[in-house]
Tab-separated table of C-alpha atoms and ligand atoms in Angstrom:
chain	number	residue	atom	x	y	z
L	1	UNK	CA	7.713	5.071	15.804
L	2	UNK	CA	9.165	4.796	12.316
L	3	UNK	CA	7.711	6.161	9.124
L	4	UNK	CA	9.016	4.961	5.776
L	5	UNK	CA	7.948	6.948	2.715
L	6	UNK	CA	9.138	6.560	-0.865
L	7	UNK	CA	8.854	8.367	-4.175
L	8	UNK	CA	9.239	6.303	-7.303
L	9	UNK	CA	12.800	6.201	-8.535
L	10	UNK	CA	12.871	8.424	-11.597
L	11	UNK	CA	13.885	7.116	-14.970
L	12	UNK	CA	17.017	8.889	-16.145
L	13	UNK	CA	15.935	9.208	-19.763
L	14	UNK	CA	14.328	12.495	-18.766
L	15	UNK	CA	15.484	15.615	-16.969
L	16	UNK	CA	13.704	16.544	-13.730
L	17	UNK	CA	10.541	18.460	-14.506
L	18	UNK	CA	7.479	19.646	-12.709
L	19	UNK	CA	5.941	16.152	-12.686
L	20	UNK	CA	8.851	14.625	-10.781
L	21	UNK	CA	8.936	17.691	-8.548
L	22	UNK	CA	5.262	17.304	-7.731
L	23	UNK	CA	5.633	13.782	-6.336
L	24	UNK	CA	8.883	14.577	-4.565
L	25	UNK	CA	7.634	17.786	-2.936
L	26	UNK	CA	4.532	15.984	-1.675
L	27	UNK	CA	6.686	13.216	-0.207
L	28	UNK	CA	8.958	15.798	1.382
L	29	UNK	CA	6.043	17.685	2.929
L	30	UNK	CA	4.826	14.402	4.382
L	31	UNK	CA	8.301	13.430	5.636
L	32	UNK	CA	8.757	16.795	7.339
L	33	UNK	CA	5.274	16.588	8.868
L	34	UNK	CA	5.991	13.160	10.313
L	35	UNK	CA	9.330	14.329	11.710
L	36	UNK	CA	7.521	17.179	13.465
L	37	UNK	CA	5.296	14.485	14.938
L	38	UNK	CA	8.332	12.755	16.367
L	39	UNK	CA	8.506	9.872	13.910
L	40	UNK	CA	11.819	8.345	12.929
L	41	UNK	CA	11.381	9.087	9.222
L	42	UNK	CA	13.114	7.294	6.384
L	43	UNK	CA	12.424	9.178	3.156
L	44	UNK	CA	13.696	7.481	0.024
L	45	UNK	CA	14.054	8.725	-3.515
L	46	UNK	CA	16.460	7.875	-6.310
L	47	UNK	CA	16.943	7.063	-9.960
L	48	UNK	CA	16.019	4.132	-12.167
L	49	UNK	CA	18.883	3.588	-14.586
L	50	UNK	CA	18.645	0.340	-16.553
L	51	UNK	CA	16.852	-0.656	-19.722
L	52	UNK	CA	16.878	-0.417	-23.485
L	53	UNK	CA	15.975	3.261	-23.596
L	54	UNK	CA	19.005	4.273	-21.560
L	55	UNK	CA	21.348	2.084	-23.567
L	56	UNK	CA	20.001	3.604	-26.797
L	57	UNK	CA	20.283	7.163	-25.504
L	58	UNK	CA	23.876	6.556	-24.396
L	59	UNK	CA	24.708	5.192	-27.830
L	60	UNK	CA	23.302	8.282	-29.548
L	61	UNK	CA	25.422	10.481	-27.302
L	62	UNK	CA	28.443	8.250	-27.757
L	63	UNK	CA	28.979	7.711	-24.032
L	64	UNK	CA	28.761	4.615	-21.862
L	65	UNK	CA	25.374	3.967	-20.278
L	66	UNK	CA	26.993	4.345	-16.851
L	67	UNK	CA	28.328	7.783	-17.722
L	68	UNK	CA	24.957	8.904	-19.010
L	69	UNK	CA	23.310	7.619	-15.824
L	70	UNK	CA	25.867	9.416	-13.644
L	71	UNK	CA	25.128	12.703	-15.397
L	72	UNK	CA	21.374	12.321	-15.365
L	73	UNK	CA	21.158	11.043	-11.807
L	74	UNK	CA	23.186	14.063	-10.659
L	75	UNK	CA	20.574	16.338	-12.250
L	76	UNK	CA	17.907	14.822	-10.030
L	77	UNK	CA	20.032	15.313	-6.953
L	78	UNK	CA	20.615	18.939	-7.924
L	79	UNK	CA	16.910	19.506	-8.473
L	80	UNK	CA	16.084	18.079	-5.043
L	81	UNK	CA	18.761	20.189	-3.438
L	82	UNK	CA	17.274	23.253	-5.107
L	83	UNK	CA	13.806	22.374	-3.814
L	84	UNK	CA	15.117	21.694	-0.302
L	85	UNK	CA	14.072	18.048	-0.370
L	86	UNK	CA	15.015	16.363	2.894
L	87	UNK	CA	15.452	12.794	1.652
L	88	UNK	CA	17.185	10.287	3.919
L	89	UNK	CA	18.668	8.268	1.088
L	90	UNK	CA	18.996	8.466	-2.672
L	91	UNK	CA	19.312	5.081	-4.326
L	92	UNK	CA	20.519	4.360	-7.836
L	93	UNK	CA	19.718	1.050	-9.493
L	94	UNK	CA	23.282	0.853	-10.810
L	95	UNK	CA	24.617	0.633	-7.267
L	96	UNK	CA	25.885	-2.671	-5.984
L	97	UNK	CA	23.613	-2.666	-2.928
L	98	UNK	CA	20.713	-2.584	-5.366
L	99	UNK	CA	21.838	-5.380	-7.671
L	100	UNK	CA	22.532	-7.611	-4.668
L	101	UNK	CA	18.944	-7.179	-3.523
L	102	UNK	CA	17.513	-7.773	-7.013
L	103	UNK	CA	19.526	-10.968	-7.492
L	104	UNK	CA	18.477	-12.224	-4.084
L	105	UNK	CA	14.764	-11.654	-4.722
L	106	UNK	CA	14.847	-13.217	-8.192
L	107	UNK	CA	16.702	-16.232	-6.836
L	108	UNK	CA	14.185	-16.709	-4.020
L	109	UNK	CA	11.260	-16.567	-6.441
L	110	UNK	CA	13.022	-18.996	-8.783
L	111	UNK	CA	13.812	-21.414	-5.952
L	112	UNK	CA	10.159	-21.357	-4.934
L	113	UNK	CA	9.093	-22.254	-8.450
L	114	UNK	CA	7.452	-18.895	-9.037
L	115	UNK	CA	9.658	-18.095	-12.009
L	116	UNK	CA	9.748	-20.263	-15.110
L	117	UNK	CA	11.019	-20.008	-18.673
L	118	UNK	CA	8.592	-19.560	-21.533
L	119	UNK	CA	8.525	-18.423	-25.113
L	120	UNK	CA	6.518	-15.321	-25.396
L	121	UNK	CA	5.138	-13.196	-28.146
L	122	UNK	CA	3.661	-9.890	-27.175
L	123	UNK	CA	3.069	-6.250	-27.905
L	124	UNK	CA	5.960	-4.275	-26.490
L	125	UNK	CA	5.895	-0.511	-25.942
L	126	UNK	CA	9.482	0.721	-25.837
L	127	UNK	CA	8.337	3.985	-24.231
L	128	UNK	CA	6.875	2.097	-21.266
L	129	UNK	CA	9.433	-0.728	-21.468
L	130	UNK	CA	6.667	-3.236	-21.004
L	131	UNK	CA	4.450	-5.742	-22.764
L	132	UNK	CA	0.770	-5.071	-23.220
L	133	UNK	CA	-2.184	-7.232	-24.089
L	134	UNK	CA	-4.691	-5.788	-26.600
L	135	UNK	CA	-7.225	-4.870	-23.898
L	136	UNK	CA	-4.671	-2.509	-22.311
L	137	UNK	CA	-4.497	-0.444	-25.515
L	138	UNK	CA	-6.821	2.158	-27.004
L	139	UNK	CA	-9.240	1.572	-29.927
L	140	UNK	CA	-6.515	2.079	-32.498
L	141	UNK	CA	-4.200	-0.347	-30.708
L	142	UNK	CA	-1.907	2.340	-29.268
L	143	UNK	CA	-0.302	2.639	-25.851
L	144	UNK	CA	-2.470	4.891	-23.662
L	145	UNK	CA	0.551	6.841	-22.469
L	146	UNK	CA	2.624	7.099	-25.643
L	147	UNK	CA	-0.063	6.999	-28.335
L	148	UNK	CA	2.215	4.790	-30.387
L	149	UNK	CA	1.610	1.250	-31.589
L	150	UNK	CA	3.537	-1.329	-29.538
L	151	UNK	CA	5.597	-3.693	-31.678
L	152	UNK	CA	5.154	-7.444	-31.782
L	153	UNK	CA	8.158	-9.064	-30.135
L	154	UNK	CA	8.916	-12.643	-29.520
L	155	UNK	CA	11.480	-14.001	-27.129
L	156	UNK	CA	12.132	-16.639	-24.543
L	157	UNK	CA	11.970	-15.084	-21.100
L	158	UNK	CA	11.583	-15.918	-17.479
L	159	UNK	CA	8.042	-15.426	-16.317
L	160	UNK	CA	6.641	-14.746	-12.892
L	161	UNK	CA	3.522	-16.675	-11.927
L	162	UNK	CA	1.491	-13.572	-11.241
L	163	UNK	CA	-1.686	-15.495	-12.124
L	164	UNK	CA	-1.372	-17.559	-8.970
L	165	UNK	CA	-1.558	-14.448	-6.768
L	166	UNK	CA	-5.046	-13.338	-7.715
L	167	UNK	CA	-6.755	-14.433	-4.502
L	168	UNK	CA	-3.893	-13.523	-2.217
L	169	UNK	CA	-3.902	-10.004	-3.654
L	170	UNK	CA	-7.665	-9.593	-3.619
L	171	UNK	CA	-7.814	-10.583	0.044
L	172	UNK	CA	-5.132	-8.047	0.941
L	173	UNK	CA	-6.406	-5.201	-1.210
L	174	UNK	CA	-10.167	-5.525	-0.860
L	175	UNK	CA	-10.477	-6.433	2.823
L	176	UNK	CA	-9.482	-3.704	5.296
L	177	UNK	CA	-9.562	-6.270	8.105
L	178	UNK	CA	-6.905	-8.429	6.526
L	179	UNK	CA	-3.736	-8.476	8.598
L	180	UNK	CA	-1.708	-7.634	5.511
L	181	UNK	CA	-4.148	-5.047	4.159
L	182	UNK	CA	-2.714	-2.684	1.545
L	183	UNK	CA	-4.580	0.579	1.464
L	184	UNK	CA	-4.732	1.860	-2.096
L	185	UNK	CA	-5.528	5.518	-2.499
L	186	UNK	CA	-7.442	7.311	-3.822
L	187	UNK	CA	-10.604	5.263	-3.512
L	188	UNK	CA	-11.628	5.320	-7.177
L	189	UNK	CA	-8.293	3.901	-8.275
L	190	UNK	CA	-8.466	1.261	-5.575
L	191	UNK	CA	-11.790	0.187	-7.066
L	192	UNK	CA	-10.256	0.045	-10.550
L	193	UNK	CA	-7.484	-2.184	-9.280
L	194	UNK	CA	-9.936	-4.487	-7.520
L	195	UNK	CA	-12.054	-4.634	-10.691
L	196	UNK	CA	-9.057	-5.583	-12.791
L	197	UNK	CA	-7.896	-8.145	-10.243
L	198	UNK	CA	-11.270	-9.862	-10.326
L	199	UNK	CA	-10.868	-10.383	-14.069
L	200	UNK	CA	-7.800	-12.492	-13.396
L	201	UNK	CA	-4.081	-12.011	-13.850
L	202	UNK	CA	-1.671	-13.112	-16.518
L	203	UNK	CA	1.856	-14.235	-15.823
L	204	UNK	CA	4.373	-11.476	-16.523
L	205	UNK	CA	7.778	-11.473	-18.083
L	206	UNK	CA	10.499	-10.832	-15.524
L	207	UNK	CA	13.500	-10.913	-17.821
L	208	UNK	CA	14.646	-9.777	-21.244
L	209	UNK	CA	17.165	-11.216	-23.643
L	210	UNK	CA	19.419	-9.028	-25.754
L	211	UNK	CA	19.204	-6.109	-23.359
L	212	UNK	CA	22.613	-5.882	-21.852
L	213	UNK	CA	22.123	-2.764	-19.772
L	214	UNK	CA	20.529	-4.433	-16.802
L	215	UNK	CA	21.090	-6.778	-13.894
L	216	UNK	CA	21.898	-10.326	-15.074
L	217	UNK	CA	19.440	-13.003	-14.031
L	218	UNK	CA	21.462	-14.892	-11.386
L	219	UNK	CA	20.678	-18.366	-12.739
L	220	UNK	CA	20.909	-17.465	-16.459
L	221	UNK	CA	23.415	-14.795	-17.378
L	222	UNK	CA	22.079	-14.616	-20.939
L	223	UNK	CA	19.131	-12.666	-19.603
L	224	UNK	CA	18.774	-9.447	-17.674
L	225	UNK	CA	16.091	-8.641	-15.140
L	226	UNK	CA	13.228	-6.704	-16.626
L	227	UNK	CA	13.783	-3.031	-15.774
L	228	UNK	CA	10.448	-2.622	-13.999
L	229	UNK	CA	11.085	-5.508	-11.634
L	230	UNK	CA	14.620	-4.301	-11.054
L	231	UNK	CA	13.255	-0.845	-10.169
L	232	UNK	CA	10.676	-2.008	-7.626
L	233	UNK	CA	13.271	-3.770	-5.524
L	234	UNK	CA	14.903	-0.410	-4.701
L	235	UNK	CA	12.399	0.041	-1.882
L	236	UNK	CA	13.912	-2.804	0.107
L	237	UNK	CA	17.484	-2.484	-1.182
L	238	UNK	CA	17.797	1.044	0.217
L	239	UNK	CA	16.932	-0.037	3.742
L	240	UNK	CA	19.455	-2.817	3.836
L	241	UNK	CA	17.841	-5.877	2.257
L	242	UNK	CA	19.180	-8.548	2.340
L	243	UNK	CA	22.367	-7.945	4.312
L	244	UNK	CA	21.554	-5.356	6.954
L	245	UNK	CA	18.816	-7.247	8.736
L	246	UNK	CA	18.349	-4.902	11.665
L	247	UNK	CA	17.963	-1.839	9.456
L	248	UNK	CA	15.598	-3.690	7.175
L	249	UNK	CA	13.463	-4.886	10.056
L	250	UNK	CA	13.376	-1.425	11.513
L	251	UNK	CA	11.961	0.319	8.435
L	252	UNK	CA	10.144	-2.286	6.376
L	253	UNK	CA	7.222	-2.356	5.549
L	254	UNK	CA	6.876	0.954	3.756
L	255	UNK	CA	4.231	3.199	5.268
L	256	UNK	CA	3.584	4.981	1.965
L	257	UNK	CA	4.682	4.337	-1.586
L	258	UNK	CA	3.867	7.526	-3.454
L	259	UNK	CA	3.664	7.726	-7.266
L	260	UNK	CA	1.769	9.007	-10.287
L	261	UNK	CA	-1.203	6.950	-11.360
L	262	UNK	CA	0.416	5.437	-14.478
L	263	UNK	CA	2.576	3.164	-12.339
L	264	UNK	CA	-0.028	2.264	-9.731
L	265	UNK	CA	-0.513	-1.248	-11.166
L	266	UNK	CA	3.138	-2.105	-10.673
L	267	UNK	CA	3.057	-0.875	-7.095
L	268	UNK	CA	-0.274	-2.271	-6.015
L	269	UNK	CA	-0.257	-5.622	-7.826
L	270	UNK	CA	3.117	-6.737	-9.156
L	271	UNK	CA	5.203	-5.456	-6.226
L	272	UNK	CA	2.963	-6.964	-3.538
L	273	UNK	CA	2.922	-10.268	-5.456
L	274	UNK	CA	6.734	-10.280	-5.499
L	275	UNK	CA	6.786	-9.560	-1.777
L	276	UNK	CA	4.262	-12.268	-0.947
L	277	UNK	CA	6.262	-14.659	-3.122
L	278	UNK	CA	9.483	-13.774	-1.309
L	279	UNK	CA	7.821	-14.048	2.103
L	280	UNK	CA	8.140	-10.360	2.949
L	281	UNK	CA	5.471	-8.130	4.397
L	282	UNK	CA	3.509	-5.665	2.315
L	283	UNK	CA	3.517	-1.870	2.082
L	284	UNK	CA	0.788	-0.324	4.201
L	285	UNK	CA	-0.329	2.300	1.758
L	286	UNK	CA	0.076	2.833	-1.963
L	287	UNK	CA	-0.943	6.327	-2.942
L	288	UNK	CA	-1.179	7.423	-6.550
L	289	UNK	CA	-1.641	11.033	-7.478
L	290	UNK	CA	-3.167	12.358	-10.673
L	291	UNK	CA	-1.713	13.779	-13.830
L	292	UNK	CA	-1.779	17.405	-14.596
L	293	UNK	CA	-1.906	19.386	-17.760
L	294	UNK	CA	-0.156	22.702	-18.252
L	295	UNK	CA	-2.578	25.417	-19.268
L	296	UNK	CA	-4.841	22.741	-20.697
L	297	UNK	CA	-2.266	20.814	-22.731
L	298	UNK	CA	-0.305	17.722	-21.982
L	299	UNK	CA	3.179	18.539	-20.810
L	300	UNK	CA	5.707	17.405	-23.393
L	301	UNK	CA	9.172	18.156	-24.597
L	302	UNK	CA	7.932	18.656	-28.149
L	303	UNK	CA	5.367	21.242	-27.081
L	304	UNK	CA	8.132	23.026	-25.181
L	305	UNK	CA	5.870	23.594	-22.189
L	306	UNK	CA	7.836	21.560	-19.668
L	307	UNK	CA	8.379	23.498	-16.438
L	308	UNK	CA	11.678	22.871	-14.689
L	309	UNK	CA	12.146	23.098	-10.927
L	310	UNK	CA	14.545	25.981	-11.534
L	311	UNK	CA	11.945	28.039	-13.386
L	312	UNK	CA	9.533	27.581	-10.481
L	313	UNK	CA	12.138	28.554	-7.920
L	314	UNK	CA	13.344	31.548	-9.959
L	315	UNK	CA	9.836	32.901	-10.135
L	316	UNK	CA	8.438	32.233	-6.663
L	317	UNK	CA	11.363	31.354	-4.431
L	318	UNK	CA	11.953	27.861	-3.044
L	319	UNK	CA	9.435	27.860	-0.219
L	320	UNK	CA	6.587	29.394	-2.176
L	321	UNK	CA	7.247	27.050	-5.122
L	322	UNK	CA	6.979	24.086	-2.744
L	323	UNK	CA	3.796	25.395	-1.177
L	324	UNK	CA	2.150	26.115	-4.529
L	325	UNK	CA	3.028	22.761	-6.055
L	326	UNK	CA	1.882	20.841	-3.006
L	327	UNK	CA	-1.445	22.585	-2.638
L	328	UNK	CA	-2.679	23.862	-5.990
L	329	UNK	CA	-4.456	20.672	-7.076
L	330	UNK	CA	-6.436	18.363	-4.797
L	331	UNK	CA	-3.799	15.715	-4.192
L	332	UNK	CA	-4.659	12.404	-5.787
L	333	UNK	CA	-6.719	13.915	-8.607
L	334	UNK	CA	-5.997	15.161	-12.080
L	335	UNK	CA	-5.720	18.881	-12.538
L	336	UNK	CA	-4.386	21.716	-14.583
L	337	UNK	CA	-1.625	24.075	-13.612
L	338	UNK	CA	-0.596	27.269	-15.335
L	339	UNK	CA	1.774	30.109	-14.581
L	340	UNK	CA	-1.280	32.320	-14.256
L	341	UNK	CA	-2.903	29.997	-11.722
L	342	UNK	CA	0.288	29.604	-9.710
L	343	UNK	CA	0.832	33.367	-9.608
L	344	UNK	CA	-2.762	34.025	-8.606
L	345	UNK	CA	-2.468	31.523	-5.750
L	346	UNK	CA	0.876	32.994	-4.732
L	347	UNK	CA	-0.524	36.511	-4.552
L	348	UNK	CA	-3.706	35.444	-2.772
L	349	UNK	CA	-2.338	33.023	-0.201
L	350	UNK	CA	1.167	34.254	0.358
L	351	UNK	CA	1.626	37.901	-0.666
L	352	UNK	CA	-1.806	39.072	0.463
L	353	UNK	CA	-2.890	36.762	3.236
L	354	UNK	CA	0.147	35.445	5.124
L	355	UNK	CA	2.635	38.101	4.006
L	356	UNK	CA	0.230	40.854	4.899
L	357	UNK	CA	-0.422	39.441	8.367
L	358	UNK	CA	3.272	39.374	9.190
L	359	UNK	CA	4.196	42.710	7.674
L	360	UNK	CA	1.317	44.746	9.131
L	361	UNK	CA	1.813	43.228	12.591
L	362	UNK	CA	5.507	43.970	12.622
L	363	UNK	CA	4.929	47.448	11.247
L	364	UNK	CA	2.514	48.194	14.076
L	365	UNK	CA	4.954	46.823	16.635
L	366	UNK	CA	7.573	49.079	15.137
L	367	UNK	CA	5.410	52.155	14.935
L	368	UNK	CA	3.827	51.941	18.382
L	369	UNK	CA	6.453	50.120	20.429
L	370	UNK	CA	9.691	50.541	18.556
L	371	UNK	CA	9.778	46.744	18.035
L	372	UNK	CA	9.639	45.972	21.754
L	373	UNK	CA	6.079	45.012	22.597
L	374	UNK	CA	5.509	45.191	26.369
L	375	UNK	CA	4.769	41.819	27.952
L	376	UNK	CA	1.057	41.701	28.467
L	377	UNK	CA	-1.642	39.088	28.414
L	378	UNK	CA	-2.348	38.401	24.759
L	379	UNK	CA	-5.890	38.230	23.452
L	380	UNK	CA	-6.154	34.576	24.339
L	381	UNK	CA	-9.475	34.138	22.638
L	382	UNK	CA	-7.944	34.815	19.249
L	383	UNK	CA	-4.916	32.637	19.953
L	384	UNK	CA	-7.101	29.757	21.079
L	385	UNK	CA	-9.465	30.101	18.155
L	386	UNK	CA	-6.623	29.925	15.675
L	387	UNK	CA	-5.114	26.957	17.499
L	388	UNK	CA	-8.492	25.213	17.493
L	389	UNK	CA	-9.176	25.775	13.808
L	390	UNK	CA	-5.852	24.191	13.036
L	391	UNK	CA	-6.187	21.410	15.576
L	392	UNK	CA	-9.567	20.325	14.266
L	393	UNK	CA	-8.488	19.275	10.824
L	394	UNK	CA	-4.951	20.214	9.873
L	395	UNK	CA	-3.281	17.087	11.244
L	396	UNK	CA	-5.925	14.793	9.856
L	397	UNK	CA	-5.634	16.317	6.388
L	398	UNK	CA	-1.870	16.087	6.473
L	399	UNK	CA	-1.919	12.455	7.605
L	400	UNK	CA	-4.304	11.651	4.746
L	401	UNK	CA	-2.086	13.481	2.243
L	402	UNK	CA	-4.900	15.937	1.565
L	403	UNK	CA	-2.407	18.735	1.302
L	404	UNK	CA	-4.737	21.143	-0.463
L	405	UNK	CA	-7.238	20.759	2.371
L	406	UNK	CA	-4.516	21.321	4.950
L	407	UNK	CA	-3.642	24.542	3.133
L	408	UNK	CA	-7.301	25.602	3.183
L	409	UNK	CA	-7.286	25.210	6.955
L	410	UNK	CA	-4.152	27.342	7.167
L	411	UNK	CA	-5.698	29.936	4.897
L	412	UNK	CA	-8.798	30.216	7.068
L	413	UNK	CA	-6.694	30.604	10.206
L	414	UNK	CA	-4.682	33.411	8.600
L	415	UNK	CA	-7.816	35.100	7.306
L	416	UNK	CA	-9.307	34.994	10.782
L	417	UNK	CA	-6.377	36.904	12.245
L	418	UNK	CA	-6.386	39.449	9.435
L	419	UNK	CA	-10.090	40.048	10.090
L	420	UNK	CA	-9.499	40.370	13.811
L	421	UNK	CA	-6.952	43.089	13.113
L	422	UNK	CA	-9.644	45.028	11.252
L	423	UNK	CA	-12.061	44.528	14.146
L	424	UNK	CA	-9.534	45.514	16.827
L	425	UNK	CA	-8.427	48.549	14.793
L	426	UNK	CA	-5.118	48.935	16.646
L	427	UNK	CA	-4.578	52.323	14.983
L	428	UNK	CA	-7.535	53.601	17.058
L	429	UNK	CA	-6.360	51.860	20.225
L	430	UNK	CA	-3.025	53.626	19.834
L	431	UNK	CA	-4.785	56.829	20.764
L	432	UNK	CA	-6.896	55.449	23.590
L	433	UNK	CA	-5.591	52.290	25.222
L	434	UNK	CA	-1.943	51.306	24.796
L	435	UNK	CA	-2.347	48.392	27.183
L	436	UNK	CA	-5.007	46.827	25.019
L	437	UNK	CA	-2.989	47.736	21.947
L	438	UNK	CA	0.003	45.771	23.259
L	439	UNK	CA	-2.252	42.838	24.104
L	440	UNK	CA	-3.687	42.800	20.580
L	441	UNK	CA	-0.345	42.952	18.835
L	442	UNK	CA	0.993	40.310	21.174
L	443	UNK	CA	-1.834	37.988	20.131
L	444	UNK	CA	-1.200	38.551	16.403
L	445	UNK	CA	2.416	37.615	16.955
L	446	UNK	CA	1.436	34.462	18.812
L	447	UNK	CA	-0.997	33.379	16.133
L	448	UNK	CA	1.655	34.050	13.489
L	449	UNK	CA	3.952	31.691	15.381
L	450	UNK	CA	1.313	28.969	15.559
L	451	UNK	CA	0.683	29.349	11.829
L	452	UNK	CA	4.415	29.274	11.111
L	453	UNK	CA	4.754	25.934	12.930
L	454	UNK	CA	2.041	24.458	10.730
L	455	UNK	CA	3.659	25.917	7.615
L	456	UNK	CA	6.978	24.184	8.363
L	457	UNK	CA	6.432	21.095	6.175
L	458	UNK	CA	5.616	23.296	3.173
L	459	UNK	CA	7.870	26.282	3.783
L	460	UNK	CA	10.674	25.309	6.158
L	461	UNK	CA	12.843	28.374	5.595
L	462	UNK	CA	10.180	31.065	5.602
L	463	UNK	CA	8.447	29.562	8.625
L	464	UNK	CA	11.682	29.858	10.532
L	465	UNK	CA	12.057	33.417	9.315
L	466	UNK	CA	8.591	34.279	10.601
L	467	UNK	CA	9.557	32.747	13.937
L	468	UNK	CA	12.594	35.030	14.109
L	469	UNK	CA	10.820	38.153	12.908
L	470	UNK	CA	8.148	37.762	15.575
L	471	UNK	CA	10.773	37.330	18.260
L	472	UNK	CA	9.649	33.844	19.279
L	473	UNK	CA	12.099	31.965	21.481
L	474	UNK	CA	13.720	28.614	20.877
L	475	UNK	CA	14.180	26.624	17.696
L	476	UNK	CA	10.934	26.490	15.749
L	477	UNK	CA	11.339	22.802	14.871
L	478	UNK	CA	11.939	21.794	18.471
L	479	UNK	CA	9.079	23.918	19.753
L	480	UNK	CA	6.777	22.588	17.014
L	481	UNK	CA	7.587	18.985	18.004
L	482	UNK	CA	6.454	19.760	21.521
L	483	UNK	CA	3.447	21.660	20.265
L	484	UNK	CA	2.255	18.796	18.046
L	485	UNK	CA	2.840	16.353	20.899
L	486	UNK	CA	0.569	18.568	23.040
L	487	UNK	CA	3.272	19.051	25.638
L	488	UNK	CA	2.985	22.811	25.314
L	489	UNK	CA	-0.122	24.775	24.697
L	490	UNK	CA	-0.552	28.204	23.133
L	491	UNK	CA	0.261	31.163	25.292
L	492	UNK	CA	2.517	29.285	27.655
L	493	UNK	CA	5.378	27.454	26.024
L	494	UNK	CA	6.502	29.276	22.951
L	495	UNK	CA	5.358	32.801	23.612
L	496	UNK	CA	7.578	35.610	22.541
L	497	UNK	CA	9.833	35.925	25.514
L	498	UNK	CA	11.078	39.459	25.155
L	499	UNK	CA	8.862	40.390	22.263
L	500	UNK	CA	11.908	41.879	20.666
L	501	UNK	CA	11.021	41.830	17.011
L	502	UNK	CA	13.131	42.055	13.931
L	503	UNK	CA	12.363	44.816	11.505
L	504	UNK	CA	10.029	43.511	8.869
L	505	UNK	CA	11.167	42.448	5.481
L	506	UNK	CA	8.882	41.580	2.630
L	507	UNK	CA	8.531	37.801	2.751
L	508	UNK	CA	6.442	37.470	-0.387
L	509	UNK	CA	6.813	40.326	-2.844
L	510	UNK	CA	3.761	40.559	-5.096
L	511	UNK	CA	4.292	39.044	-8.523
L	512	UNK	CA	2.655	40.505	-11.602
F	601	LIG	ZN1	3.885	3.317	-23.734
């Protein structure tokens, strides 16, 4: 089975910040989860590099647009390397494989009569690089995202007959039984899209004149393809469209397009209309997550409150930063993040709960058994209970991208083991029953290993470290694949073979 997941391609007029990281970490968690479930995963990210804003920024810096794009695109790659993002491919819209795909799609739509030339006058927001109609703007006539007044622009452009797709889109978006159903998530935004669709669609401009930094329209070199249309095509260009047919057929359609809510319309309406027009199948799911504020204010360069991936990693370490970002806000909804909130969650979930479980267990193994726990029957009841808690809802939450809920399930499993340690009171058993003591410690180690396997998508490095510390045998990723495929069950397949532990180190030092 294949699984194709995408992030949006990020516009290179900005440096990677916590907003980009949020989407990309979530996609990475999902990609890693699907790999553990034996899917052939294609995980795509990249950079969006054309348009007036980039050309203007390059001019200010006195460099060519291409040079600016090279520099900025590299910053995204570095950020994803820092955050241990396991993307399969990184596409740039200035690559030839991309422009070939864009030209092909535009030509097909033109040949089918879906693109026509028209003089247009409209309200253009340079920040968004798009035209708006008055009903899209706020009471004072400003762009909802930039709070600036769009300027009236008039030009002759190529238009896409979006208006003729109203019914085709409604059928595919509103009816779950439709063969080509696109699932839009979360529900409330799906309803908004359906509501807007019912009001009717206007044809949209697909090209610009006088913007040189773009892909020329194949049948009219005076015009370049509108940057938003150009960008959307990356999702098929990266998997080989139009030349590598077998690769394209293998991975298309996308299983999830992931993005922030401000670009949901493009992904759930304009992109599917293009695909229907070009005779291609539709993405299965379009998932938009919310916006977040930082300590109550909008994140902005001018406020100086932008958090970079590096700041997150410097403070919490890579794995913890990934875990915190992925789970702090209910995925899909708006929320607020703050350093205080992140640190609190770090200390609660990681330093106190998980970190404590590992360190106290290993300390006991060291103190009572010199790190070699005798092979005994573990307390299977505890092991099974932990496995069951996780089995009941972890996978379902992960598959639904409810990452915060998945982390709640993990938290309750860890808490259960920590409580059981209090109940067992191994320090008392040490004086009375060393057999039972060994059995208890053995069961804590086993549960830690089960928890570590579930933590892998969030914290790939630390999960592996836990696996080593507890003396578990085999490669954690390989064992986890078998575990999630139900081919091994707790207490048989992955148990600590020699129970030879590694001396404990502090996995999550407390942060003030
Ligand atoms: Zn705007």
